[in-house]
């Protein structure tokens, strides 16, 4: 066997010391630990965000908490069976009124112990009808002698002994009675709307076999010295305006309107101006197409802007007030009047609804028939919970906190159920669907998280924010990509090395400019600067590239002896002065172009004025009024208003922030193309531009594509420039002269003021998830495409 070759000794200078090896091992473990730490941190952030988002899509939870037996007897004199129920905000002492001179209270903290409180109504008063207003715990009374009155049940809460628990104390306050309609005739139904300074009372009255509707308006002056005495300012007989027999009344809580439903399912909307003039503003029939169009319920949801109507067949709809053009040939024809229109339709019940309870906190309402109950949310047109109860419901009421629902069954049992539905306004339809909100004349995508009143309807559509993010990104890349790519190509392949060594570091330093500084400059300097110079900007933007191409073409036609005097790579010096002069001339012609092409008629003088800011929205209105649907779409989406802080400003300044990153990565990709293949293409007779177009760009395409994706991520995640340089209004149009609001800007603006764990708070985290998903999907697609480009154009 051949002998093994002798081992060579390793020179001592190549042998690492033990300390070096240990340090290397330590650093290896530190790098691994750091990498794992980053993964854990990212996963932790993701878990935290998802923990905030997931509850938005959970259904309502509903379970029985307690029950008690309540006597079914009716104390006191009564002409018709009456059973009404109200509850305090803690759902501890509900009251039941059955038409007499007292109310019964069930103390659910003491297993339903019954106590009574007197109602000091006038002696010998016979209650013929009554209704309850759950918002104020007011019981409206109608008497057999033609009077309307009311009493309120108020609750106070004090701490129990030793600070444990609470003691709820009810009290009853009887309010004044007013004569209405024909004296001495019984009332069949009553309604009372109390708007503070304005009130309206209404009643259905039987008069000698004829059913009449009467209303009276009350005004109460208020001043710094307090409220004055209520006074009746108007009495109205509405019977002559009705086509059928009235069966149901519903007065507005504002005290200026009344709805009357008749036995044919017709609804009459009366409006009272200053309490002295009545107007039948509208008549509508919600279920005109049904075999039986009569109504089983007519009730408001929270805010008293929308009414829930349920038909005899179980069909259920929501009708809401919004501005509509009058086209019925009335005296107000052509005007815009606030009328009711159908905006929602819910899944039907098995028959006519027998009970209804509205939330005093949001647009939730409970409805049902017999032992079936359904919890629904008006805004999103969704069913939050529904099921069969172990009893037949006679009455239902929801507490002020929307945490409990109390049922009174037909056997006299009282049941308290716990409701856990913290985010009824959430859901896929709320965040991404088109909803018809109260007051709007059509469905839309709207983000408006807060309002000036408690009955505000949250509008949490993320669609305008997604559109705004893509819109800002598009205009920024539209400005940045051509400049950065062409500059990178010229710097890498044409610029002399001594100039390149200056240009590239300067561009890299530009990337370090704080975005808040760029946003400040965009909002306070650039936006006012170009607001009235859009025509000059258009001409200058066209003159710059066209002038450069024209000068370049002229340069190529010069004799070779003349062109050879210009050092290769220094041709840009030849372009500077002519292009600058052409751009300046084009900019100076802007006012002339505006006076020639962008004029509008001044309604005051009848003359024409040159103002692009007025011309642009006028063109949009003209397009929106077109008979062609495509032209109307162009007007609604692309040509709307003109704002000083708009997408053009954002495109310039955000593009300025993106250019350094895009330029640097692209230039590196182009410079890393092997010199051998560039030299080979030149040796084969290719010109420098042919070499760039056929060799450099294909080989560097994967790196260029990566640069584009990084630029997209930088633009779509930008916050401060968008916050400071736009109107920050969430709109759906793609108009370059209007603003927008992006997902990132929305989070920055609203998160500091959002209540922790509220729907608004969690919706902002959902916006972060959407932003992450948007970039993740796009980057994944881009990486797949980049790998294919790399394999196709790789150089071996």
Coordinates of C-alpha atoms in Angstrom, one line a residue, residues 242 248 250 258-262 264-270 280 282-287 293 295 297-298 307 309 319 340:
X242 CA -106.0 60.7 6.5
X248 CA -100.9 54.0 15.6
X250 CA -95.4 58.0 16.9
X258 CA -95.6 63.1 14.1
X259 CA -96.1 59.8 12.2
X260 CA -99.6 58.4 11.9
X261 CA -100.3 54.9 10.6
X262 CA -103.7 53.8 9.4
X264 CA -104.3 50.1 5.4
X265 CA -100.6 50.4 6.2
X266 CA -100.3 54.0 5.1
X267 CA -97.9 56.2 7.1
X268 CA -98.5 60.0 7.2
X269 CA -95.6 62.3 8.1
X270 CA -96.7 65.6 9.6
X280 CA -98.5 66.9 5.7
X282 CA -95.2 62.9 3.0
X283 CA -97.5 59.8 2.7
X284 CA -95.9 56.4 2.1
X285 CA -96.9 52.7 2.4
X286 CA -93.9 50.5 3.3
X287 CA -95.5 47.2 2.4
X293 CA -100.0 45.8 4.0
X295 CA -98.3 47.5 10.2
X297 CA -95.0 47.9 14.8
X298 CA -93.9 51.5 14.0
X307 CA -88.2 54.1 12.1
X309 CA -91.7 49.1 10.5
X319 CA -87.1 54.0 6.8
X340 CA -88.6 59.3 4.7

